[in-house]
Amino acid sequence: MSNEEKSTAKESTSSGVVLEAARREKLRKIEELGFDPWGQRFDNHTAIQTIRDRENEIVRIEPTQQEIDEAAANNRRPPQARSTGPKVRAAGRIILQRKKGKLIFLDIWDWTGKIQVLIGAGQVGEKKWELAQCFDLGDIIGVDGELMQTHTGELSIAAADVTFLSKSIKTPPDKFHGITDPELRSRRRYLDLIHTDGVLERMLKRTKIVHSIRQTLADEDYVEVEGPTLHTIAGGAAARPFATHHNALDIPLVLRIALELHLKRLLVGGMERVYELGRVYRNEGIDQRHNPEFTMLELYQAYGNYETMMELTEKIIRNAVKAIGSSDNLFTQQERFARKKYDDLIREYTGVNPEDSAAVIEYAKTLGLDTQGRHPDVIKNEVFEAKIEKNLIKPTFVYDYPASICPLTKRKRDNPNIAERFELFVNGMELANAYTELNDPDLQEQLFSKQLAGQKEEDSMAKMDKDFIRALCYAMPPAGGLGIGIDRLCMLLTETNSIREVILFPLQRPES
């Protein structure tokens, strides 16, 4: 930090101390007046947007000819039209304040909108007028009054009474600039929600999306369950887990990296349509598309397959689009999501025969990919990720992956080298992953063993879950399974470019 920056920071801190002292002095004044600066229960108030929706109940009263004549006879200004409306009660945070003689103009805000409040000394009484002198930006107040329109047409509440509900000790951000530092916005989300346009609306859209998903699955006869978040074995995905220890049992545990294996156990147990919408934890990097703690939807349907999952995926997403009132986005610009084979896309974008491993490896070298001692299908998939994913902008189901990279997936009966798997890509990003689920316990054990072969115990990111194999031995019905990254879906539906913009509290380094 330069000397100039240090000086600016010092001045800012000094200014903040002075402003906070002034606010604390007002807090003491509120107490001296006999009011609680931290408020009490405030029943029967109405959301501000609901109050605004009552604008049509306001009656405009024009001055009578007699009033006009009397004003003229006494050399007074001509009377103006006035309005009278319903009695309302609101509560909200002060986001704008200006004084004009014996009138105070406030804008108060709640999570549905904002409205102007007029406080007059003659209307609220001497003691409440003194209380109003203690108001600061950021304070939360309650208002009882009449809905009306000012002479300029501004919808307002003419206060008959005010109630103090909570004092803001800190000065809020500048209303014109808000919080511009992205890290600070995430760290102080409570301020970001209030002072950055669109943030609260976006987070509320997320709740509507999640509610819509649950409703869609309920309509399809799915049941929601809650699996354990503490596992003895990291399974269901190849990802590095967060490790912990349980003191009472004296055993190592990990936070779950996937929901899959416990949900499949429930298929064995007879729960034929089951899902979990929950948190998953992976001890990996942070960027615009990844957060170590994220939300996943995983679901399983007995007697279905990956084509069943395609239809369900599209229904889930289209219903979520409707739930947030979005009519023009990537998901609505085509009647049906595109469906393209994995190998066909490699052929289209590289010009290489995907069945010719030597040709794929040579092409991978031109992309600077590491090919030494690696399985040809792993190399081919890295070519796919490097060359093709970024081109999949409109919703596209990419299906029929190499079986060797899909250890939990059923193979095609006519070609065991191909797995019945799809991934949904939108805007160059993977959004969903689905399989026709492998339910052959012997093959599953064999594939797990092959996947883990040669890895040191401490390096292996996924472990052999022997109890899961045992569960399959009791017969799991043929099934389709699906996983959707909820944070990424919310990113796409709210048209944001970072996963941090749809997670209320993304992981950050501790504040220094």
Coordinates of C-alpha atoms in Angstrom, one line a residue:
M1 CA 0.0 0.0 0.0
S2 CA 1.4 3.4 -1.0
N3 CA 1.8 6.3 1.4
E4 CA -1.1 8.0 -0.4
E5 CA -3.3 5.0 0.0
K6 CA -2.4 4.6 3.7
S7 CA -3.3 8.3 4.2
T8 CA -6.6 7.9 2.5
A9 CA -7.4 4.7 4.6
K10 CA -6.4 6.6 7.8
E11 CA -8.7 9.5 6.9
S12 CA -11.6 7.1 6.1
T13 CA -11.1 5.3 9.4
S14 CA -11.0 8.6 11.3
S15 CA -14.2 9.8 9.5
G16 CA -15.9 6.6 10.3
V17 CA -15.1 6.9 14.0
V18 CA -16.6 10.4 14.0
L19 CA -19.8 9.4 12.2
E20 CA -20.3 6.3 14.4
A21 CA -19.9 8.5 17.5
A22 CA -22.6 10.8 16.2
R23 CA -24.9 7.8 15.6
R24 CA -24.3 6.5 19.1
E25 CA -25.2 9.9 20.5
K26 CA -28.5 9.7 18.7
L27 CA -29.0 6.2 20.1
R28 CA -28.6 7.7 23.6
K29 CA -31.1 10.5 22.7
I30 CA -33.6 7.9 21.6
E31 CA -33.3 6.1 25.0
E32 CA -33.6 9.5 26.8
L33 CA -36.9 10.1 24.9
G34 CA -38.2 6.8 26.3
F35 CA -38.0 4.7 23.1
D36 CA -36.3 1.4 22.6
P37 CA -33.5 1.9 20.0
W38 CA -33.6 -1.9 19.2
G39 CA -37.4 -2.1 18.7
Q40 CA -40.1 -4.6 19.6
R41 CA -42.6 -6.7 17.8
F42 CA -44.4 -4.8 15.0
D43 CA -47.5 -6.7 13.9
N44 CA -49.8 -6.2 11.0
H45 CA -47.5 -4.2 8.7
T46 CA -47.8 -4.8 5.0
A47 CA -45.1 -5.4 2.4
I48 CA -44.3 -2.2 0.6
Q49 CA -45.1 -3.5 -2.8
T50 CA -48.5 -4.6 -1.6
I51 CA -49.0 -1.0 -0.3
R52 CA -47.9 0.4 -3.7
D53 CA -50.5 -1.9 -5.4
R54 CA -53.2 0.0 -3.5
E55 CA -52.5 3.2 -5.4
N56 CA -55.8 2.9 -7.3
E57 CA -57.6 3.3 -4.0
I58 CA -56.4 6.9 -3.6
V59 CA -59.1 9.5 -4.3
R60 CA -58.0 12.9 -5.8
I61 CA -60.0 15.8 -4.4
E62 CA -60.1 18.9 -6.4
P63 CA -60.5 22.3 -4.6
T64 CA -64.0 23.7 -4.6
Q65 CA -64.9 27.0 -6.3
Q66 CA -65.6 28.4 -2.8
E67 CA -62.1 27.5 -1.6
I68 CA -60.6 29.1 -4.7
D69 CA -62.6 32.3 -4.2
E70 CA -61.8 32.5 -0.5
A71 CA -58.1 32.1 -1.2
A72 CA -58.2 34.9 -3.9
A73 CA -60.2 37.2 -1.5
N74 CA -57.5 36.8 1.2
N75 CA -54.5 37.1 -1.2
R76 CA -53.5 33.5 -0.5
R77 CA -52.1 31.0 -2.9
P78 CA -54.7 29.1 -4.9
P79 CA -55.5 25.8 -3.2
Q80 CA -54.2 22.7 -4.9
A81 CA -55.8 19.3 -5.5
R82 CA -55.1 16.9 -2.6
S83 CA -55.5 13.1 -2.3
T84 CA -56.8 10.8 0.3
G85 CA -56.2 7.1 0.5
P86 CA -56.3 4.0 2.7
K87 CA -54.7 3.7 6.1
V88 CA -51.5 1.6 5.8
R89 CA -48.8 0.3 8.1
A90 CA -45.2 -0.3 6.7
A91 CA -41.8 -1.2 8.1
G92 CA -38.5 -0.7 6.4
R93 CA -35.0 0.6 6.3
I94 CA -34.3 4.3 5.6
I95 CA -32.3 4.5 2.4
L96 CA -32.8 8.2 1.6
Q97 CA -33.5 11.2 3.9
R98 CA -34.0 14.9 3.4
K99 CA -35.4 17.7 5.6
K100 CA -37.4 20.7 4.6
G101 CA -38.5 22.9 7.5
K102 CA -41.2 21.1 9.5
L103 CA -41.2 18.2 7.1
I104 CA -38.9 15.1 6.8
F105 CA -39.0 13.1 3.5
L106 CA -37.8 9.5 3.8
D107 CA -37.5 6.6 1.4
I108 CA -37.9 3.3 3.3
W109 CA -37.1 0.0 1.7
D110 CA -38.1 -3.6 2.4
W111 CA -37.4 -6.7 0.3
T112 CA -40.4 -6.0 -2.0
G113 CA -39.6 -2.3 -2.9
K114 CA -39.4 1.2 -1.6
I115 CA -41.8 4.1 -0.8
Q116 CA -41.6 7.7 0.2
V117 CA -42.7 8.7 3.8
L118 CA -43.6 12.2 4.8
I119 CA -43.2 13.1 8.4
G120 CA -44.7 16.4 9.6
A121 CA -44.2 17.9 13.0
G122 CA -47.9 18.7 13.3
Q123 CA -49.0 15.2 12.3
V124 CA -46.8 12.9 14.5
G125 CA -46.7 15.1 17.6
E126 CA -43.8 16.8 19.5
K127 CA -42.2 13.7 21.0
K128 CA -42.3 11.6 17.8
W129 CA -40.9 14.7 15.9
E130 CA -38.0 14.7 18.3
L131 CA -37.5 11.0 17.7
A132 CA -37.5 11.6 13.9
Q133 CA -34.6 14.0 14.4
C134 CA -32.6 11.0 15.5
F135 CA -33.2 9.0 12.3
D136 CA -30.1 8.1 10.2
L137 CA -29.7 6.3 6.9
G138 CA -29.8 2.5 7.6
D139 CA -32.2 2.8 10.6
I140 CA -35.2 0.6 10.5
I141 CA -38.6 2.2 11.4
G142 CA -42.3 1.5 11.3
V143 CA -44.8 3.9 9.9
D144 CA -48.6 4.2 10.3
G145 CA -50.3 6.7 8.0
E146 CA -52.4 7.4 4.9
L147 CA -51.4 6.4 1.4
M148 CA -51.4 9.5 -0.8
Q149 CA -49.8 11.2 -3.8
T150 CA -47.8 14.4 -3.5
H151 CA -48.3 17.3 -5.9
T152 CA -45.6 15.9 -8.1
G153 CA -47.4 12.5 -8.2
E154 CA -45.0 10.7 -5.9
L155 CA -46.7 7.8 -4.1
S156 CA -46.1 8.4 -0.4
I157 CA -47.2 7.5 3.1
A158 CA -48.3 10.6 5.1
A159 CA -47.1 9.5 8.6
A160 CA -49.5 9.8 11.5
D161 CA -47.2 7.8 13.7
V162 CA -43.6 6.4 13.6
T163 CA -42.1 3.5 15.5
F164 CA -38.4 3.1 16.0
L165 CA -37.3 -0.5 15.3
S166 CA -33.5 -0.7 15.0
K167 CA -30.6 1.7 15.0
S168 CA -27.8 1.4 12.5
I169 CA -24.5 2.2 14.3
K170 CA -22.4 2.0 11.1
T171 CA -22.8 4.4 8.2
P172 CA -24.1 2.5 5.1
P173 CA -22.2 2.7 1.7
D174 CA -22.7 5.7 -0.5
K175 CA -26.0 5.3 -2.2
F176 CA -24.7 6.2 -5.6
H177 CA -21.7 3.9 -5.8
G178 CA -22.8 1.1 -3.5
I179 CA -20.1 -1.6 -2.8
T180 CA -17.8 -1.9 -5.9
D181 CA -15.2 -4.3 -4.6
P182 CA -16.3 -7.9 -5.5
E183 CA -14.5 -9.4 -2.6
L184 CA -16.1 -7.0 -0.1
R185 CA -19.5 -7.6 -1.7
S186 CA -19.3 -11.3 -1.0
R187 CA -17.7 -10.8 2.5
R188 CA -20.4 -8.3 3.5
R189 CA -23.3 -9.8 1.7
Y190 CA -25.7 -8.2 4.2
L191 CA -24.8 -4.8 2.8
D192 CA -24.6 -6.1 -0.8
L193 CA -28.2 -7.2 -0.6
I194 CA -29.3 -3.8 0.4
H195 CA -27.1 -1.5 -1.6
T196 CA -26.2 -3.2 -4.8
D197 CA -29.0 -3.2 -7.4
G198 CA -30.3 -6.6 -8.4
V199 CA -28.5 -8.7 -5.8
L200 CA -31.6 -9.3 -3.5
E201 CA -33.8 -10.0 -6.6
R202 CA -31.2 -12.5 -7.9
M203 CA -31.0 -14.4 -4.6
L204 CA -34.8 -14.5 -4.3
K205 CA -34.9 -15.9 -7.8
R206 CA -32.6 -18.7 -6.6
T207 CA -35.2 -19.7 -3.9
K208 CA -37.9 -19.7 -6.6
I209 CA -35.8 -22.0 -8.8
V210 CA -35.1 -24.4 -6.0
H211 CA -38.8 -24.4 -5.0
S212 CA -39.8 -25.1 -8.7
I213 CA -37.4 -28.0 -8.8
R214 CA -39.0 -29.6 -5.7
Q215 CA -42.4 -29.0 -7.2
T216 CA -41.6 -30.6 -10.5
L217 CA -40.2 -33.6 -8.8
A218 CA -43.2 -33.9 -6.5
D219 CA -45.4 -33.8 -9.5
E220 CA -43.3 -36.7 -10.9
D221 CA -43.8 -38.7 -7.7
Y222 CA -40.3 -38.3 -6.4
V223 CA -39.6 -38.3 -2.7
E224 CA -37.0 -36.0 -1.1
V225 CA -34.6 -37.5 1.4
E226 CA -31.6 -36.4 3.5
G227 CA -28.4 -38.5 3.3
P228 CA -25.4 -38.2 5.6
T229 CA -22.9 -35.4 5.1
L230 CA -20.2 -37.2 7.1
H231 CA -18.9 -40.3 5.3
T232 CA -16.4 -42.8 6.3
I233 CA -15.5 -43.3 2.6
A234 CA -15.2 -40.6 -0.1
G235 CA -17.2 -42.1 -3.0
G236 CA -19.5 -41.3 -5.9
A237 CA -17.0 -39.0 -7.6
A238 CA -13.3 -38.4 -8.2
A239 CA -12.7 -35.4 -6.0
R240 CA -10.5 -34.6 -3.1
P241 CA -12.5 -34.5 0.2
F242 CA -12.3 -32.4 3.3
A243 CA -11.0 -34.6 6.1
T244 CA -12.1 -34.5 9.7
H245 CA -12.2 -36.7 12.8
H246 CA -14.9 -37.9 15.1
N247 CA -13.7 -37.8 18.7
A248 CA -16.2 -40.0 20.4
L249 CA -15.8 -42.9 17.9
D250 CA -12.1 -42.0 17.3
I251 CA -12.5 -42.5 13.5
P252 CA -11.5 -40.4 10.5
L253 CA -14.4 -39.0 8.5
V254 CA -14.8 -36.9 5.3
L255 CA -17.4 -34.4 4.1
R256 CA -19.3 -35.9 1.2
I257 CA -18.1 -35.3 -2.3
A258 CA -21.3 -36.7 -3.9
L259 CA -24.8 -37.8 -3.0
E260 CA -24.9 -40.8 -5.3
L261 CA -24.1 -44.0 -3.4
H262 CA -26.5 -43.5 -0.5
L263 CA -29.3 -42.6 -2.9
K264 CA -28.7 -45.8 -4.8
R265 CA -28.8 -47.8 -1.6
L266 CA -32.4 -46.4 -1.2
L267 CA -33.2 -47.7 -4.7
V268 CA -32.2 -51.2 -3.4
G269 CA -34.4 -50.5 -0.4
G270 CA -37.5 -50.0 -2.6
M271 CA -37.6 -46.2 -2.8
E272 CA -38.2 -46.1 -6.6
R273 CA -38.1 -42.3 -7.2
V274 CA -35.8 -40.5 -4.8
Y275 CA -33.8 -37.3 -4.7
E276 CA -31.7 -35.1 -2.5
L277 CA -31.1 -31.4 -2.9
G278 CA -28.1 -30.8 -0.7
R279 CA -24.7 -29.5 0.0
V280 CA -21.6 -31.2 -1.4
Y281 CA -18.0 -30.4 -0.4
R282 CA -14.8 -30.8 -2.5
N283 CA -11.4 -29.6 -1.4
E284 CA -10.5 -28.1 -4.7
G285 CA -10.0 -24.7 -6.4
I286 CA -12.1 -21.6 -6.4
D287 CA -13.0 -19.8 -9.6
Q288 CA -16.0 -18.3 -11.5
R289 CA -17.6 -21.8 -11.8
H290 CA -16.4 -23.6 -8.7
N291 CA -16.9 -23.1 -5.0
P292 CA -15.6 -25.8 -2.5
E293 CA -19.1 -25.9 -0.9
F294 CA -21.9 -26.1 -3.5
T295 CA -25.5 -27.4 -3.9
M296 CA -26.3 -30.5 -6.0
L297 CA -29.5 -32.1 -7.0
E298 CA -29.2 -35.9 -7.5
L299 CA -32.1 -38.1 -8.3
Y300 CA -32.7 -41.7 -9.2
Q301 CA -35.6 -43.4 -11.0
A302 CA -36.1 -47.1 -11.0
Y303 CA -36.9 -48.7 -14.3
G304 CA -35.7 -45.6 -16.2
N305 CA -32.5 -44.9 -18.2
Y306 CA -30.4 -41.9 -19.4
E307 CA -33.1 -41.0 -22.0
T308 CA -35.7 -40.8 -19.3
M309 CA -33.3 -38.4 -17.5
M310 CA -33.0 -36.3 -20.6
E311 CA -36.7 -35.7 -20.7
L312 CA -36.9 -35.0 -16.9
T313 CA -33.9 -32.6 -17.1
E314 CA -35.5 -30.5 -19.7
K315 CA -38.8 -30.4 -17.8
I316 CA -37.0 -29.4 -14.6
I317 CA -35.2 -26.5 -16.3
R318 CA -38.1 -25.2 -18.3
N319 CA -40.3 -25.1 -15.2
A320 CA -37.6 -23.2 -13.4
V321 CA -37.5 -20.7 -16.2
K322 CA -41.3 -20.1 -15.9
A323 CA -41.0 -19.9 -12.1
I324 CA -38.8 -16.8 -12.3
G325 CA -40.8 -15.2 -15.1
S326 CA -38.0 -15.4 -17.6
S327 CA -39.2 -15.7 -21.2
D328 CA -36.0 -14.9 -23.3
N329 CA -32.9 -16.8 -22.5
L330 CA -30.7 -19.7 -23.8
F331 CA -33.3 -22.2 -22.5
T332 CA -36.3 -20.8 -24.3
Q333 CA -34.7 -20.1 -27.7
Q334 CA -35.2 -23.6 -29.0
E335 CA -38.1 -26.0 -28.8
R336 CA -36.0 -29.0 -27.7
F337 CA -32.6 -29.1 -26.3
A338 CA -30.1 -30.4 -28.9
R339 CA -28.8 -34.0 -28.7
K340 CA -25.4 -34.8 -30.0
K341 CA -23.1 -37.9 -29.7
Y342 CA -19.8 -37.4 -28.0
D343 CA -17.7 -38.9 -30.8
D344 CA -19.7 -37.0 -33.5
L345 CA -18.7 -33.7 -31.8
I346 CA -15.0 -34.7 -31.6
R347 CA -15.1 -35.5 -35.3
E348 CA -16.9 -32.3 -36.1
Y349 CA -14.6 -29.9 -34.2
T350 CA -11.2 -31.6 -34.6
G351 CA -11.5 -33.5 -37.9
V352 CA -10.0 -36.5 -36.1
N353 CA -11.5 -40.0 -36.1
P354 CA -12.4 -40.4 -32.4
E355 CA -12.0 -44.2 -32.8
D356 CA -8.4 -43.9 -33.8
S357 CA -6.6 -43.5 -30.5
A358 CA -3.2 -42.8 -32.1
A359 CA -4.7 -39.9 -34.1
V360 CA -6.4 -38.5 -31.1
I361 CA -3.2 -38.6 -29.1
E362 CA -1.3 -36.8 -31.8
Y363 CA -4.0 -34.2 -32.0
A364 CA -3.8 -33.8 -28.2
K365 CA -0.1 -33.1 -28.5
T366 CA -0.9 -30.1 -30.8
L367 CA -3.0 -28.7 -28.0
G368 CA -0.2 -29.0 -25.5
L369 CA -1.9 -31.8 -23.5
D370 CA 0.1 -34.3 -21.5
T371 CA -0.2 -37.7 -23.2
Q372 CA 2.6 -39.7 -21.5
G373 CA 1.4 -42.9 -20.0
R374 CA -2.2 -42.0 -19.9
H375 CA -5.3 -43.9 -21.0
P376 CA -6.4 -42.9 -24.6
D377 CA -9.9 -42.2 -23.5
V378 CA -8.7 -39.9 -20.7
I379 CA -6.7 -38.0 -23.4
K380 CA -9.7 -38.0 -25.7
N381 CA -11.9 -36.5 -23.0
E382 CA -9.3 -33.8 -22.3
V383 CA -9.4 -33.0 -26.0
F384 CA -13.2 -32.7 -25.7
E385 CA -12.9 -30.3 -22.7
A386 CA -10.2 -28.2 -24.4
K387 CA -11.7 -28.0 -27.9
I388 CA -15.4 -28.6 -27.8
E389 CA -17.1 -27.6 -24.5
K390 CA -16.6 -23.9 -25.1
N391 CA -18.6 -24.1 -28.4
L392 CA -21.7 -25.7 -26.8
I393 CA -23.6 -22.5 -26.1
K394 CA -27.2 -23.5 -26.6
P395 CA -28.5 -26.3 -24.3
T396 CA -27.0 -29.5 -25.7
F397 CA -27.2 -33.1 -24.4
V398 CA -23.8 -34.7 -25.2
Y399 CA -24.3 -38.5 -24.9
D400 CA -22.6 -41.9 -25.3
Y401 CA -19.3 -41.3 -23.5
P402 CA -16.3 -43.7 -23.5
A403 CA -17.1 -46.4 -20.9
S404 CA -13.6 -46.4 -19.4
I405 CA -14.1 -42.9 -17.9
C406 CA -17.6 -43.8 -16.5
P407 CA -17.2 -46.4 -13.8
L408 CA -20.7 -46.1 -12.4
T409 CA -22.5 -46.2 -15.8
K410 CA -24.2 -49.1 -17.6
R411 CA -22.6 -50.0 -20.9
K412 CA -24.5 -50.2 -24.2
R413 CA -25.6 -53.8 -24.9
D414 CA -24.3 -53.7 -28.5
N415 CA -21.1 -51.8 -27.7
P416 CA -19.5 -52.3 -24.2
N417 CA -17.0 -49.6 -25.0
I418 CA -19.7 -46.9 -24.8
A419 CA -21.4 -45.8 -21.6
E420 CA -25.1 -44.7 -21.5
R421 CA -24.2 -41.3 -20.1
F422 CA -25.0 -37.7 -21.0
E423 CA -23.8 -34.3 -19.9
L424 CA -25.8 -31.2 -20.5
F425 CA -23.8 -28.2 -21.7
V426 CA -25.0 -24.6 -21.8
N427 CA -23.0 -21.5 -22.5
G428 CA -19.8 -23.6 -22.7
M429 CA -20.3 -25.0 -19.2
E430 CA -21.4 -28.5 -17.9
L431 CA -24.7 -28.2 -16.1
A432 CA -26.0 -31.7 -15.6
N433 CA -24.6 -35.3 -15.7
A434 CA -26.7 -38.4 -16.0
Y435 CA -26.4 -42.2 -16.5
T436 CA -28.2 -45.3 -17.1
E437 CA -27.0 -46.7 -13.7
L438 CA -24.8 -49.7 -13.5
N439 CA -26.4 -52.3 -11.2
D440 CA -24.2 -55.3 -11.8
P441 CA -22.3 -55.8 -8.5
D442 CA -19.5 -57.9 -10.0
L443 CA -18.8 -55.4 -12.8
Q444 CA -19.1 -52.5 -10.4
E445 CA -16.5 -54.0 -8.1
Q446 CA -14.2 -54.7 -11.0
L447 CA -14.5 -51.2 -12.3
F448 CA -13.9 -49.6 -8.9
S449 CA -10.8 -51.8 -8.5
K450 CA -9.5 -50.8 -11.9
Q451 CA -10.1 -47.1 -11.1
L452 CA -8.2 -47.3 -7.9
A453 CA -5.4 -49.6 -9.1
G454 CA -1.9 -48.1 -8.7
Q455 CA -3.0 -45.2 -6.5
K456 CA -1.6 -44.8 -3.1
E457 CA -4.1 -44.9 -0.3
E458 CA -3.4 -41.3 0.7
D459 CA -3.6 -40.1 -2.9
S460 CA -6.8 -41.8 -3.9
M461 CA -9.6 -39.3 -4.1
A462 CA -12.3 -42.0 -4.2
K463 CA -12.4 -45.2 -2.2
M464 CA -13.8 -48.6 -2.6
D465 CA -17.2 -48.6 -0.9
K466 CA -17.6 -52.3 -0.1
D467 CA -21.0 -51.8 1.5
F468 CA -22.3 -50.2 -1.7
I469 CA -21.2 -53.3 -3.6
R470 CA -22.9 -55.5 -1.0
A471 CA -26.1 -53.4 -1.5
L472 CA -26.0 -54.1 -5.2
C473 CA -25.8 -57.8 -4.5
Y474 CA -29.4 -57.6 -3.1
A475 CA -30.5 -56.3 -6.6
M476 CA -30.9 -52.7 -7.5
P477 CA -33.5 -52.2 -10.2
P478 CA -32.4 -50.8 -13.6
A479 CA -32.5 -47.1 -13.2
G480 CA -31.7 -43.7 -14.6
G481 CA -29.8 -41.2 -12.4
L482 CA -29.2 -37.4 -12.8
G483 CA -27.1 -34.7 -11.1
I484 CA -27.6 -31.0 -11.7
G485 CA -25.4 -28.3 -10.2
I486 CA -27.9 -25.9 -8.7
D487 CA -25.4 -22.9 -8.4
R488 CA -24.6 -23.2 -12.1
L489 CA -28.2 -23.5 -13.0
C490 CA -29.0 -20.3 -11.1
M491 CA -26.0 -18.6 -12.8
L492 CA -27.5 -19.3 -16.2
L493 CA -31.1 -18.5 -15.3
T494 CA -30.2 -15.2 -13.7
E495 CA -27.6 -14.4 -16.5
T496 CA -24.6 -13.9 -14.2
N497 CA -21.0 -14.8 -15.0
S498 CA -19.8 -16.0 -11.6
I499 CA -21.0 -18.7 -9.2
R500 CA -20.2 -16.3 -6.4
E501 CA -23.1 -14.0 -7.5
V502 CA -25.7 -16.7 -6.7
I503 CA -24.2 -18.1 -3.5
L504 CA -25.1 -16.0 -0.5
F505 CA -21.8 -16.7 1.4
P506 CA -19.1 -18.1 -0.9
L507 CA -15.9 -19.3 0.7
Q508 CA -13.2 -16.6 1.3
R509 CA -10.0 -16.2 3.1
P510 CA -10.4 -14.9 6.7
E511 CA -10.5 -11.1 6.8
S512 CA -7.1 -9.7 7.8

